[in-house]
Coordinates of C-alpha atoms in Angstrom, one line a residue:
M1 CA 18.7 10.7 3.9
K2 CA 21.8 11.7 2.0
F3 CA 22.1 10.3 -1.6
V4 CA 25.4 8.4 -1.9
D5 CA 26.1 6.6 -5.2
E6 CA 29.8 5.7 -4.8
A7 CA 31.7 4.0 -2.0
W8 CA 34.9 2.0 -1.3
I9 CA 35.0 -0.8 1.1
D10 CA 37.4 -3.6 2.3
V11 CA 36.0 -7.1 2.6
A12 CA 37.8 -10.1 4.1
A13 CA 36.4 -13.6 3.9
G14 CA 37.1 -16.0 6.9
D15 CA 40.2 -18.1 7.0
G16 CA 39.8 -21.9 7.1
G17 CA 40.4 -23.7 10.3
N18 CA 43.5 -25.9 10.8
G19 CA 43.4 -29.7 10.7
C20 CA 44.2 -31.6 14.0
A21 CA 46.8 -34.2 14.6
S22 CA 45.5 -36.4 17.4
F23 CA 45.4 -40.1 18.4
R24 CA 42.7 -41.9 20.2
H25 CA 43.4 -42.3 23.9
E26 CA 41.1 -44.8 25.6
K27 CA 41.6 -47.3 28.4
F28 CA 42.6 -50.8 27.2
K29 CA 43.0 -49.3 23.6
E30 CA 46.8 -49.2 23.2
F31 CA 46.8 -48.4 19.5
G32 CA 43.7 -46.4 19.0
G33 CA 44.8 -44.8 15.8
P34 CA 44.5 -41.3 14.4
D35 CA 41.3 -39.3 15.2
G36 CA 42.2 -35.7 14.2
G37 CA 39.3 -33.9 12.5
D38 CA 39.3 -31.3 9.7
G39 CA 39.1 -27.6 10.1
G40 CA 36.0 -25.7 9.2
R41 CA 35.6 -23.5 6.1
G42 CA 35.9 -19.8 6.5
G43 CA 32.8 -17.6 6.0
H44 CA 32.0 -16.1 2.6
V45 CA 31.0 -12.5 1.9
W46 CA 27.9 -12.1 -0.2
A47 CA 26.2 -9.1 -1.9
L48 CA 22.4 -9.1 -2.0
A49 CA 20.3 -6.7 -4.1
D50 CA 17.6 -5.1 -1.9
D51 CA 14.9 -3.1 -3.6
N52 CA 14.1 -1.3 -0.3
L53 CA 17.5 0.5 -0.5
N54 CA 18.2 3.4 -2.9
T55 CA 21.6 4.7 -1.7
L56 CA 25.0 3.5 -0.6
V57 CA 25.1 5.6 2.5
D58 CA 25.5 2.5 4.7
Y59 CA 29.0 2.0 3.2
R60 CA 30.2 5.5 3.5
Y61 CA 31.1 5.3 7.2
T62 CA 31.5 1.5 7.8
R63 CA 34.1 0.4 5.4
R64 CA 35.5 -2.9 6.8
F65 CA 33.6 -6.1 6.7
E66 CA 35.1 -9.4 7.9
A67 CA 33.5 -12.9 7.9
Q68 CA 34.1 -15.4 10.7
R69 CA 37.0 -17.8 10.4
G70 CA 36.4 -21.6 10.5
E71 CA 37.0 -23.5 13.7
H72 CA 40.0 -25.8 14.1
G73 CA 39.6 -29.5 14.0
R74 CA 39.8 -31.5 17.3
G75 CA 40.4 -35.0 18.4
S76 CA 37.8 -37.8 18.7
D77 CA 37.0 -37.3 15.0
Q78 CA 35.5 -33.8 15.6
Y79 CA 35.5 -31.5 12.6
G80 CA 35.5 -27.7 13.1
A81 CA 32.4 -25.7 12.4
K82 CA 32.4 -23.5 9.3
G83 CA 32.6 -19.7 9.8
Q84 CA 29.4 -17.7 9.5
D85 CA 28.8 -15.9 6.2
I86 CA 28.0 -12.2 6.1
V87 CA 25.5 -10.7 3.6
L88 CA 25.9 -7.0 2.5
R89 CA 22.6 -5.5 1.3
M90 CA 23.0 -3.1 -1.6
P91 CA 20.6 -1.2 -3.8
V92 CA 19.4 -2.7 -7.1
G93 CA 21.7 -1.3 -9.8
T94 CA 25.0 -1.5 -7.9
V95 CA 28.1 -2.3 -9.8
I96 CA 30.8 -4.1 -7.7
S97 CA 34.3 -3.9 -9.1
D98 CA 37.8 -4.6 -7.8
A99 CA 39.3 -1.2 -6.8
D100 CA 42.9 -2.4 -7.5
T101 CA 42.4 -4.0 -10.9
G102 CA 39.2 -2.3 -12.1
E103 CA 37.7 -5.7 -12.9
V104 CA 33.9 -5.8 -12.6
L105 CA 32.9 -8.6 -10.3
C106 CA 29.1 -8.5 -10.7
E107 CA 26.1 -6.2 -11.2
L108 CA 23.0 -6.4 -9.1
L109 CA 20.2 -6.0 -11.6
Q110 CA 17.4 -8.0 -10.0
P111 CA 15.8 -7.7 -6.6
G112 CA 17.0 -10.6 -4.4
Q113 CA 20.0 -11.3 -6.6
K114 CA 22.8 -12.8 -4.5
E115 CA 26.5 -12.8 -5.6
L116 CA 29.6 -14.1 -4.0
I117 CA 32.2 -11.3 -3.7
A118 CA 34.8 -13.0 -1.4
R119 CA 35.3 -16.7 -0.9
G120 CA 36.2 -18.2 2.5
G121 CA 39.3 -20.4 2.8
E122 CA 39.0 -24.1 2.8
G123 CA 39.7 -25.9 6.1
G124 CA 42.8 -28.0 6.7
R125 CA 42.8 -31.8 6.9
G126 CA 43.4 -33.7 10.1
N127 CA 45.7 -36.7 10.4
L128 CA 42.6 -38.9 10.0
H129 CA 42.9 -38.5 6.3
F130 CA 46.5 -39.6 6.1
K131 CA 46.0 -43.1 7.6
S132 CA 47.0 -45.9 5.3
S133 CA 48.2 -49.5 5.5
T134 CA 51.8 -48.4 5.6
N135 CA 51.3 -45.3 7.7
R136 CA 49.3 -46.4 10.7
A137 CA 50.3 -43.5 12.9
P138 CA 50.3 -40.4 10.7
R139 CA 51.3 -37.1 12.3
Q140 CA 50.7 -35.0 9.2
R141 CA 48.0 -32.3 9.1
T142 CA 47.4 -29.3 6.9
L143 CA 46.7 -25.7 7.8
G144 CA 43.5 -23.9 6.7
Q145 CA 43.7 -21.7 3.6
P146 CA 43.4 -17.9 3.9
G147 CA 40.1 -16.3 2.8
E148 CA 40.0 -13.8 0.0
R149 CA 40.6 -10.1 0.8
R150 CA 39.6 -7.4 -1.5
R151 CA 39.2 -3.7 -1.8
L152 CA 36.0 -3.1 -3.7
K153 CA 34.4 -0.1 -5.4
L154 CA 30.7 0.2 -5.2
E155 CA 29.0 2.3 -7.9
L156 CA 25.2 2.8 -8.0
K157 CA 23.6 3.2 -11.5
L158 CA 19.9 3.8 -11.3
L159 CA 17.7 1.5 -13.2
A160 CA 15.5 3.8 -15.3
D161 CA 13.9 3.5 -18.8
V162 CA 14.1 7.2 -19.6
G163 CA 16.6 9.9 -18.6
L164 CA 16.1 13.6 -18.6
L165 CA 19.0 15.6 -20.0
G166 CA 19.6 19.4 -20.3
M167 CA 21.1 22.5 -18.9
P168 CA 20.2 23.8 -15.4
N169 CA 16.8 25.4 -15.2
A170 CA 15.6 23.7 -18.4
G171 CA 12.5 22.3 -16.5
K172 CA 13.6 18.7 -15.9
S173 CA 12.4 18.6 -12.3
T174 CA 9.2 20.3 -13.2
L175 CA 8.5 17.7 -15.9
I176 CA 9.1 14.7 -13.7
A177 CA 6.9 16.2 -11.0
A178 CA 4.1 16.9 -13.5
V179 CA 4.0 13.3 -14.9
S180 CA 4.9 11.2 -11.8
N181 CA 4.6 11.1 -8.1
A182 CA 8.2 12.3 -7.6
R183 CA 8.5 15.6 -5.7
P184 CA 12.0 17.0 -6.4
K185 CA 13.0 20.5 -5.3
I186 CA 12.0 23.1 -7.8
A187 CA 13.2 26.7 -7.7
D188 CA 14.1 29.6 -10.0
Y189 CA 17.9 29.3 -9.7
P190 CA 20.5 27.0 -11.3
F191 CA 21.5 23.6 -9.8
T192 CA 18.4 23.2 -7.8
T193 CA 18.7 19.4 -8.3
L194 CA 21.8 18.1 -6.4
H195 CA 21.1 14.4 -6.7
P196 CA 19.2 12.2 -9.1
N197 CA 15.4 11.6 -8.7
L198 CA 13.3 8.7 -9.9
G199 CA 9.7 8.8 -10.8
V200 CA 7.3 6.1 -12.1
V201 CA 5.2 7.4 -15.0
R202 CA 1.8 5.7 -15.5
V203 CA 0.2 6.2 -18.9
G204 CA -2.6 3.6 -18.4
P205 CA -3.6 0.4 -16.6
E206 CA -0.5 -1.8 -16.3
K207 CA 1.4 0.7 -18.5
S208 CA 4.2 2.5 -16.8
F209 CA 7.9 3.2 -17.0
V210 CA 10.6 4.7 -14.8
M211 CA 12.1 8.2 -15.5
A212 CA 15.3 9.6 -14.0
D213 CA 16.1 13.3 -13.5
V214 CA 19.8 14.2 -13.1
P215 CA 21.5 17.5 -12.3
G216 CA 22.0 19.7 -15.3
L217 CA 25.2 19.9 -17.4
I218 CA 27.1 23.1 -18.2
E219 CA 30.1 23.7 -20.5
G220 CA 33.3 22.4 -18.9
A221 CA 31.6 19.6 -16.9
A222 CA 34.3 17.2 -18.1
E223 CA 36.8 19.4 -16.2
G224 CA 34.6 19.5 -13.1
A225 CA 32.6 22.7 -13.8
G226 CA 29.2 22.7 -12.0
L227 CA 28.5 19.2 -10.7
G228 CA 30.7 17.7 -13.4
H229 CA 29.9 14.2 -14.8
Q230 CA 29.5 12.5 -11.5
F231 CA 25.7 11.8 -12.1
L232 CA 25.8 10.9 -15.7
R233 CA 26.4 7.2 -14.8
H234 CA 22.7 7.1 -13.9
L235 CA 21.7 7.5 -17.5
Q236 CA 23.9 4.7 -18.9
R237 CA 21.2 2.1 -18.3
T238 CA 18.4 4.1 -19.8
R239 CA 16.9 3.2 -23.2
L240 CA 15.8 6.7 -24.2
L241 CA 17.1 10.3 -23.5
L242 CA 14.7 13.3 -23.4
H243 CA 16.8 16.4 -24.1
L244 CA 14.9 19.3 -22.5
V245 CA 15.5 22.8 -24.0
D246 CA 14.4 26.1 -22.6
V247 CA 13.0 27.9 -25.7
A248 CA 12.2 31.1 -23.7
P249 CA 15.3 31.9 -21.5
F250 CA 15.1 35.1 -19.4
D251 CA 18.5 36.3 -20.8
D252 CA 18.1 37.2 -24.4
T253 CA 21.8 36.6 -25.0
V254 CA 21.4 32.8 -24.3
D255 CA 21.1 30.7 -27.4
P256 CA 19.1 27.5 -27.0
V257 CA 20.9 25.9 -30.0
A258 CA 24.3 26.6 -28.4
Q259 CA 23.1 25.0 -25.1
V260 CA 22.0 21.9 -26.9
R261 CA 25.4 21.5 -28.7
T262 CA 27.2 22.1 -25.4
V263 CA 25.3 19.3 -23.7
V264 CA 25.9 16.9 -26.6
A265 CA 29.6 17.7 -26.5
E266 CA 29.8 17.0 -22.8
L267 CA 28.0 13.7 -23.4
K268 CA 30.5 12.6 -26.0
K269 CA 33.4 13.5 -23.7
Y270 CA 31.9 11.4 -20.9
D271 CA 30.8 8.3 -22.8
P272 CA 30.3 8.0 -26.6
A273 CA 28.0 5.1 -26.1
L274 CA 25.7 7.3 -23.9
A275 CA 25.8 10.0 -26.6
A276 CA 24.7 7.4 -29.2
K277 CA 21.5 6.5 -27.3
P278 CA 18.2 7.5 -28.9
R279 CA 17.6 11.1 -28.0
W280 CA 14.4 13.1 -28.5
L281 CA 14.3 16.9 -28.5
V282 CA 11.7 18.3 -26.0
L283 CA 11.2 22.1 -26.3
N284 CA 9.9 23.3 -22.9
K285 CA 8.3 26.5 -21.7
V286 CA 6.4 27.1 -24.9
D287 CA 3.6 28.7 -22.9
M288 CA 5.9 31.8 -22.4
L289 CA 6.0 32.5 -26.1
P290 CA 3.3 34.4 -28.0
P291 CA 1.4 32.1 -30.4
E292 CA 2.7 33.9 -33.5
E293 CA 6.4 33.6 -32.3
R294 CA 6.1 30.1 -31.0
E295 CA 6.1 28.2 -34.3
R296 CA 8.8 30.4 -35.8
R297 CA 11.2 29.9 -32.9
V298 CA 10.6 26.1 -32.8
R299 CA 11.2 25.8 -36.6
D300 CA 14.4 27.9 -36.3
I301 CA 15.8 25.8 -33.5
V302 CA 15.2 22.5 -35.4
R303 CA 16.6 23.9 -38.6
R304 CA 19.8 25.2 -37.0
L305 CA 20.4 21.9 -35.1
R306 CA 19.6 19.8 -38.2
F307 CA 17.8 17.5 -35.8
K308 CA 16.3 14.5 -37.5
G309 CA 14.7 12.8 -34.5
P310 CA 11.3 13.4 -32.9
V311 CA 10.6 16.9 -31.6
F312 CA 8.0 17.8 -29.0
E313 CA 6.6 21.1 -27.8
I314 CA 5.5 21.1 -24.2
S315 CA 5.0 23.2 -21.1
A316 CA 5.9 21.3 -18.0
L317 CA 4.3 24.0 -15.8
T318 CA 0.9 23.9 -17.4
R319 CA 1.3 20.2 -18.6
E320 CA 0.6 21.2 -22.1
G321 CA 1.8 18.4 -24.5
C322 CA 3.1 16.2 -21.6
E323 CA 0.5 13.5 -21.9
R324 CA 1.1 13.1 -25.6
L325 CA 4.9 13.0 -25.0
M326 CA 4.5 10.3 -22.3
Q327 CA 2.3 8.2 -24.6
Q328 CA 4.9 8.3 -27.3
V329 CA 7.6 7.4 -24.9
Y330 CA 5.8 4.4 -23.7
E331 CA 5.0 3.2 -27.3
H332 CA 8.7 3.5 -28.2
L333 CA 9.7 1.5 -25.1
A334 CA 7.1 -1.1 -25.8
Q335 CA 8.3 -1.5 -29.4
E336 CA 11.9 -1.9 -28.2
R337 CA 10.8 -4.5 -25.7
T338 CA 8.9 -6.4 -28.3
A339 CA 11.8 -6.3 -30.8
A340 CA 14.2 -7.7 -28.2
L341 CA 12.0 -10.8 -27.6
P342 CA 12.8 -13.9 -29.6
A343 CA 10.6 -14.6 -32.6
P344 CA 7.8 -17.1 -31.7
T345 CA 8.0 -20.5 -33.5
D346 CA 5.3 -22.9 -34.3
P347 CA 6.0 -26.3 -32.6
R348 CA 4.5 -28.1 -35.6
F349 CA 7.4 -27.0 -37.7
D350 CA 10.2 -27.8 -35.3
A351 CA 13.0 -29.8 -36.7
G352 CA 12.8 -32.3 -33.8
P353 CA 15.6 -34.5 -32.5
P354 CA 18.4 -35.6 -34.8
A355 CA 17.5 -38.7 -36.8
D356 CA 19.1 -42.0 -35.9
P357 CA 21.3 -43.2 -38.8
Q358 CA 20.3 -46.8 -38.0
I359 CA 16.6 -46.1 -38.6
A360 CA 15.5 -45.8 -42.2
T361 CA 13.6 -42.6 -43.1
P362 CA 10.6 -42.7 -45.3
S363 CA 12.6 -41.3 -48.2
D364 CA 15.1 -44.1 -47.8
A365 CA 12.4 -46.7 -47.8
S366 CA 10.8 -45.3 -51.0
S367 CA 14.2 -45.4 -52.8
A368 CA 15.0 -49.0 -51.6
S369 CA 14.0 -52.1 -53.5
P370 CA 10.4 -53.2 -53.1
T371 CA 11.4 -56.8 -52.4
V372 CA 11.6 -57.7 -48.7
S373 CA 14.2 -60.2 -47.5
R374 CA 13.1 -62.4 -44.7
P375 CA 15.5 -63.7 -42.0
R376 CA 17.1 -67.0 -42.7
A377 CA 15.2 -68.8 -39.9
V378 CA 11.9 -67.6 -41.4
R379 CA 12.8 -68.9 -44.9
R380 CA 13.7 -72.3 -43.5
A381 CA 10.4 -72.5 -41.6
A382 CA 8.5 -71.6 -44.8
S383 CA 10.3 -74.2 -46.8

């Protein structure tokens, strides 16, 4: 199935039905009075997050969605039926925005989340509602209101905890295949990955996180070189970036340090907030270096980059160092998750509800006079 992460659609909610102007006609009932019913409400358009979907391909070819309009009111106090709603199922992580104004209407972040994206028009009122003591035979009625019509932009942003970043052929697909059940295409030529891949990494019982692999970046991606920036949106919801670097390129003229700086520069051009996310340096393909040269090259890359964050040496092909890297990633994510939770409070030290000013507190009672004044009726009875 083709991976589609962007689509434009037109949605139209149903119009409301018109109210009816009618009078009761019955034998021997000369003045039956008004009996025109209201029109029905137009159908709404809803968006529903479905975790069984992972692409917007359903909206690439079908781009017009219309809800049913409400029925008109009829005589004999008959109200029109409301129009049938339509529900558009979309992948979790879809951002729905107005294509004309750019306003974000909603984001589908939880499976089963349901959001209203176009409201149906209200039905018109029949002449039954205009009856009064001075207007016994009203002929007024109102028309139904039109439903909302919008042109929407659908943008899928994958929900992943960790994102893989780097130049083409840095070993991103090999790494995600080594640590998860994902099976992306792997080959010895650039731009093997043409669409993002997701993999669930399990580091222990009930310990897992989601990793995303996106196509590589090259210099000039902001101007459309290579695959451009079109897949970087899938890294915006990640909490950690793993920057993979090929420390043993086949071409001796390729400088790994220059490649790292190129990728960081393209990140800043696309989104400064994405470039500011926590980023770890992962030096891949260390198995292709002799033991005596391996330490020297790693030290030289870190020194020239002046990198202050965590640095890992791995080989995605032989899985050397991968387990330690995944354990460290999970611990980092767990610490972030714990820090985001509210601090636990002891219920014994809760402030409790606000005090009633009419009820004396123990401090007030201790500062008051020790003499107790009895009510007047009690004093008379005692005397």
